[in-house]
Structure formats: C-alpha cells, structure tokens
C-alpha cells in the first residue's frame, strides 16, 4: 500500500463506499437507475446539510472579520514597510484573534465538496448499473449525453445545464460578497464544466442534482437572511451566547472519541482479523504469496476514516447540544455492533475466501424482531448508563478499544504463523508425474467431497462416460467415516488404523502427527518395493490448509507438489482482482456483521456486498454470485483453480517406457460450490442454464428412481461432480491413446460426500437434530489392470479400503508400515463401523490429540438402510 493509496482509503474511500452501498440498495428497491440517482443525491445532501450549514457559517464569519479588519490592514500596508510593517500586522492580527491562514475558512465549502466529488466521480464513472440505461433524449447514462448534434459534432447538454445552475446559484449566494469571492465561485463553475464535460451522463446528472439542491438551499438562506435584515438583525448580531457546562462538554468529548475509536477498531480491525485468522491460508494470494494480514490495512483505514475522521468532523462542527447527542448515539452504536456480532457470530454457516456463505443466509422475520427488541433494550440501558455512570461509559469504551487491539494482535500473530507455514512449503515448480508403458502404475484420485450417490444420474446424462470409465466398478454401498475432510481423509489414505475411533484411541499423539502419518502409508509401502511415488496436494499435510510439503522433505523416493493456482488462466489478473475484492469486502462484511438483522440482507446482497463498480465485469470478477438454481454471474477463483488443475492432468502426465509408478492426486473441484455452464459443465462468467434445466429434467430419473433436484446446492453439487468426472474421463481417454491404460490401476474416491437432502431414505432426525446420511456415502470407483466394462457393485465398502485396493495383487499381505496392522479389514461386514457426526471441520480448532466431543453413529453393512444407522451418543 502506497502513501497516496493509504491517504485515499482514509479520506475518500469511506464516502465512496457509502455512496456505492446506498446507490446499490436504492437501485434494487426502486428498480430504476434514474430514481436511484435522484434519491442518492437527496439522501447525501440531507446528511451533509448540517456540515455545509456550519461551513457556510464559518465562511460568513471569516468574511465578516476580513471586511472588518480590511481598512486598518490597508492603512498599515500603505504607511509602513519591511520588518516594521510585518511586526505591526502580526500584533494587529493577534489583538483581533486573526491569522492569515483564516483565509482558508472562506473556502471551507469548496474543500468539503472535493472529497465528495471525487467519491461520486469514482463510483459513478465505473458503475455497471448505468451501462445501456436510457432516459429521455439520453441514450446511455454510462457515456456523455451528446443530446445536440450540430454539423456532425455532438454537444453534451447536461454539463452546460449544470454550469448554468452553478452560475445562478453563485449569483444568488454571492450578493453582497466581495468580488474575489464571486470570482472564486464562477471559476469553480468553469472548472467543473471543463472537468465533467466528457464524463458519463449519469455522473453529470448526479452532480447537477447536487447543484439544484445547493441552489434551493441558497434561495432559502437568502430568504431567511432577508427576513432577519427586515427585523433589524444582522448576521453578526445573531450570535447567541450558549452557556455550556465545561465539565459536561469534556465528558461528551471523551465519550465520543472513545466510541469512535472503538467502532473504527471493531469494524476495521477486530472483525476482519477474526475472519481471516479462522483460516489464514484460505485468504492468501496464490500468485504473490503475500501475507493475508496485509489486507487488514484497508478496512482499518476505512474504519478510521468513517468513524474517526468524517464522523469526528461532523462532531467538531456540531453545536454543544448536537455534540452531546452524537456522543450518546455513538456509544449506543458500539453496544449495538458488539451485540449483533456476538449474537450472530456463527449464524450463517461456513464461508469461502470471497466472504460468501456456502449456503445463502436466510434472514427470518422472528430473528429480526428479537434482534430489534434486544437492541432497543441495549439502547435504553446505554442511555441510563451514560446518565448515571458519569465518566465510566467513556472509560468502558476506551478499555474496549484496548481489548480489541490486544485480541486483534493475537489474531494477526495466528495469521502470520499460518502464512509462514504455507510460504515455507510453497514451490513454483509445476506438478508432474510419470506413468510407464512396460511397468505397472497405480493412481489414486481423491475428489474432495464428491457425492457417490449422484453417479448413476451423471452416467445417465452423459452415457459416453461409461466408455471413458471402461473397466471401472462403481461401489454403490460405500461408507465414509465423517462428513468433513479432517475426520474422513485419514482412513482413505492410511486405511482402518485411521478411522476417527482409532485416531482417538491414540490419545498420546497429536492429530497433526497422525494426519502426516496416514499420508505416508501408501507412499511408504510402494517405495519400499522400489516404486516411484508422487503425491499431489497431500491433504492437510502439517494440518495446513495449503499442504505443508516439508512433511515429506526427508522422504526418499517421493515427489510432492501443490497445484495451487498454477493452472488458473490469467492468474496474475485474477489474483489481483481477488485481492481488490477482499480489501473492499472485508469492511463491507464488518458492516454487515455489526448491523441489525433487519438490514443485514441489504448489506450482504447475496454475497455481492453491493458492488456495482470497480469489481464488476468479466475482466474484474473474483467471485461468483448464484441466482437460484440455474443462473450465476462471476468467477469463483478457488473452484476454478481446482477445476483447471484436474482438467490439466494430461499435461502433468509424463509417459516413460519402464518402471513402476504410484501416484496420489487430491483435488477439490467437487468441494467448493460453483455453478457450471451446461451441457459442457465448464466455468463461465455468465451462466444461464434455465432452458437446459427445463428441457432435460428426465436426466434425473434412472430406473424409476428420481433424484430430488429442487435447491441451489443440489444443482451445484451435481454440476461440480459432473464437471469433475468429465475431466477425469478425458484424462482416461488420454491414457488409452498413450497406451498406458491397461497397465494402470486407478481408484477414484472421495473422503466424504455432502448431504443435500436428495434421498428420503437417508434423512432422519436424531436427538432433535436433522441428519442426512448422504454426506457419508462417498464416491468409490475402481479399475484393475486390464479390466473391461462398467460395473456396479453392491458390496459393502468404505473409503478406508483404498490402500488395500491399491496394493492388492501387487504387494502381498501389505501392512501399515507405522502400526504393523494389515491394510485390509475382513471383519467390516461383521463389526459395525463407527462414524463421527460433527461440524468441527477446521483442523485448527477440532482438537489437539483427539477429536472434540461429537455425535457418533454405528453403521452396519448397508448404508442405504436407515435401520442400520444406530446413534451411539455424544462423546
């Protein structure tokens, strides 16, 4: 962040952000851009009216003093010279409480207009909502109006009209003012004409409205001044001696300052640091690998600018009575922000790095009512507290601000620690792996959160996939040991010694050590037999969101890679867009979390956070906004990075003549929800599947069984799973072309699935909580050497069978190299398998040596039979 950027973020950006939020909300409510511009202008003119009134008063006072002192100053300059004149002038200025710098007071209104003008210019110049909108003779509000065309030359009428209004306003307001002041107003009008002549019509229309409101204000002030002059009053005689209690003003000032600092830190530092520290590596720029803690400068400066600088300016210019009221309101705002953020801290579920919730939040009317009741009680308590607690409210707000700094420092340290971990394991090396023609190859493809129960419907829509997956067996009756990666992936990689139950039995070892151990099981078994091993994206290596490859630093015979964002098209630009979006949305998210529930839907705006300008358009998109089940707009970078990595498996594959190779490739293109363009099932900036979904409903019926497809998550997961299997299918076709298909054993498996409520037989209620067993039915597809045909098996399997499937027939009686136990589990059909049901998916908070207390179930050999699921308690 440069100094000029910091200055802009502090002074201008808070106003620009408020402009954008208000304009976006009004546009959605009114459905008319022109009406929105009018209301925006009216709202902000009313809001800043006290500021401008006070500024006008300061200007009048400054001009009066200049006029009063002018004769004597003129005389001194005429009679005296040199140092003598300087000393006499300084003495005269001091005696009359005047400084030459007071000349700036006569330009207060102009100085105030500058930041508001720049903010409006920046916001409306890049506003996507103006594009293509016509009104009257103006064809496009995003371009100069060009209403008149004379001799083939387009003349922009709106800037000329704006200037005329400026001149009329200056003429009315300038009556009785010195010539210098009049010339200043006319010069400003000319400058605005030149500057805005070729600007978008929407911007000029907005500024013209501002000038209209200013003209009305000046007329009203002129009328009031005339009335006072008729009664014999003059401006200089209107000063009323306001008797104020110095002690009361001191307390009011202290309360306002403490409250303003608290709000600036709460919205600008505490909430952003808290959300980033929850998963620091998720917010890292994968191109520059910069520290995500650096993002905090933007919301912090925005918060200081909004609550300390601008609100402080309003406070400074307010009357004593106004200051007393503002200090109380600010303290109530502190309490309200704290209350809303605390009560609804985990109200909306999981969130992705673009600060969008996985499931679009539902804002219930009951929650809005109860929140309003709590806020009213809090406001009443604050008023009584301020009245009777004397100086204590200011002390409390100040201590709160200090506490916010201390907590945020702890979160920043946490962010830095995770950043260093990821940075130290970062490698710019492109992933690759070998497959040989004459030897044997074993490939395990782990598709995180792939939903196994969708396979028959995917094959029904794309029957050509059965040809691509020739030789595969899909296991319909497969169990996972958890519904999140931290619980379910250890057994997939290491076998039955790493089920959640077995992991908890080893209570003297840390969870991170057990995770690292399970990742090494298959590579160790194969490398001991002389096989070359490659592991791409080792899941939660080092318990790090970005896998810590240093875990394998001393592992000979294994190459480890992270795909990261290597395969994402236009990587530098897209990462820069994501960074810009985060810097903006972090503060918008803070406002959203701090606000009453009744206005939260308008601030969240389906994850757009009211972005209408600089972050819209395909070239600048960094997040996807989903509208219903069939339409979406934008790019979801994390998903696309995984999607294109999976799609690039062919380019990663290096064909050799000899040798045996074992490859594990983990991919999350089936994890983070994103809508894909049908029927290609590829990411696009604009997706509209409405017609395709309408005309292809039959794809969701197989053998008389219809897959429930009603909600957005149901469609998104179907599309992501389809997109992933299409990518894997293309890679399988590539292996056939290269002559390495028949000598390659392939396992396509997921660590867990996701419950989206598609099967009634898998939905049940236990202990008052809804339970969807679909999340425990992962994908498991297996192809052995030289096998043919696509088969379906009802054999009871778990994804912990993966190591046994990988080694069978190659390594006799394969055992876990760390425990000595067999990799297979022949008793699984006889002994119920215990699975964990928990929402503690974060490896940073799910426990130290054992998983935190959770619900447990035992499952017998048919996962599709609800009677085979037995609740085992909470422990």
Tab-separated table of C-alpha atoms in Angstrom, residues 55 176 182 301 358 496 519 605 610 635 687 718:
chain	number	residue	atom	x	y	z
A	55	UNK	CA	-19.202	25.519	6.794
A	176	UNK	CA	-23.129	41.355	-1.018
A	182	UNK	CA	-17.706	35.962	-6.563
A	301	UNK	CA	-8.041	2.846	7.360
A	358	UNK	CA	-21.689	-21.614	1.336
A	496	UNK	CA	-8.540	-48.733	9.013
A	519	UNK	CA	-0.447	-39.543	4.229
A	605	UNK	CA	-26.728	-8.628	-1.098
A	610	UNK	CA	-23.488	-4.031	-3.083
A	635	UNK	CA	-15.750	-16.365	-11.427
A	687	UNK	CA	-24.221	-18.907	-16.608
A	718	UNK	CA	-24.495	-32.227	-9.376
